[in-house]
Amino acid sequence: MRALPLSLALLAAACTAEFPPLDGDGGPPLDQALITDGAVLARDLTPPPVDRGGRPPGDAEDRDPEDRDPQTLDAGPTDDATLLRDAAVRDQAPPPDMPPPAPRVMLDASEAPPSGCAPRTVTLTWRTLGVDRCTLRAGPDVLRELQGPDAAFGEHAVPGVVADTRFELTCEGPQAAADASFVAIFDPALPPTLDLLRGGGGIDQTQRTCAAALGEAQMANDGAVDNHAGSAARLCQCQGYGGFDIVSAKRGNCFASPHDNSIWSWNGSQWSGQRALGHNHCLEHIRCSAPVATCGALLYPR
């Protein structure tokens, strides 16, 4: 037999050392050797898994974004802090109810009171908010107790009012109390000035009417009012005026026959008369001014 070349002999020796005999020399069978060597090869060729915070390989974030569920892509991270936050939002108590409104009360007359001093009916109207019950008064007198819908809004007619009157609506609610008032003013609506002349319904009649209303002495048909500033002022007061001016008067010739006539004057506290024979002076024309603004300021009721 021819000897092998040196290079071939060395190659054969290496193969024998790398791959042990398959049969009859104590090595593993052929099939088992192939399986074992394949597992080792697969293990060696597989790259180690990347550490992603405890998530196992193959998690949704390891896959290609194009293969993920669109909802998963939009949802963002769902770690424990996010879940706790979402649960807290869901379990948050609803906001408290708004407190009831602060009470408001309005009281007025349904229409402007008419002028004049005659007794009349005053119709009151009211609107409220945030109250449970109210009391409607005219001065100290209670007119109506109001509750529920009646306290919210309504109207009430007060007949026979004869003087300036304060009406008041006092209310109570869950938050606080509130009130409103309205004053009915009786306005005589007098003209700026008034001229009184002797005779007829002027100076003479004013003295008789005023004196009768106040329980004072009235002059007779044969009398006249003295040419006297106090008497002129009293006549204008009886008509509702605070000022006066003596336009004209007669001195010494008020009556042609003074012996059977009388002259009346106001002495500051009462009317008194005397014979015109010794005092034949009288008022002919006075002009009253500065009218009062309310019926309550009149000297006597009309």
Coordinates of C-alpha atoms in Angstrom, one line a residue, residues 198-200 204-205 207-208 218-225 254-255 260-264 275:
R198 CA -113.7 138.3 47.9
G199 CA -117.2 136.8 47.5
G200 CA -118.5 133.7 45.9
D204 CA -115.4 134.0 52.0
Q205 CA -116.2 130.4 51.2
Q207 CA -113.0 130.6 55.5
R208 CA -116.3 128.8 56.1
Q218 CA -117.5 130.3 60.7
M219 CA -118.3 133.8 59.7
A220 CA -121.8 134.6 58.6
N221 CA -123.0 135.8 55.2
D222 CA -122.6 139.4 56.3
G223 CA -119.0 139.1 57.1
A224 CA -115.6 139.6 55.4
V225 CA -112.0 138.7 56.2
C254 CA -115.2 147.4 52.8
F255 CA -118.9 147.8 53.6
D260 CA -124.7 145.7 60.3
N261 CA -121.7 143.8 59.0
S262 CA -118.7 142.0 60.6
I263 CA -115.0 141.6 60.0
W264 CA -113.3 138.3 60.7
R275 CA -118.5 144.8 63.9

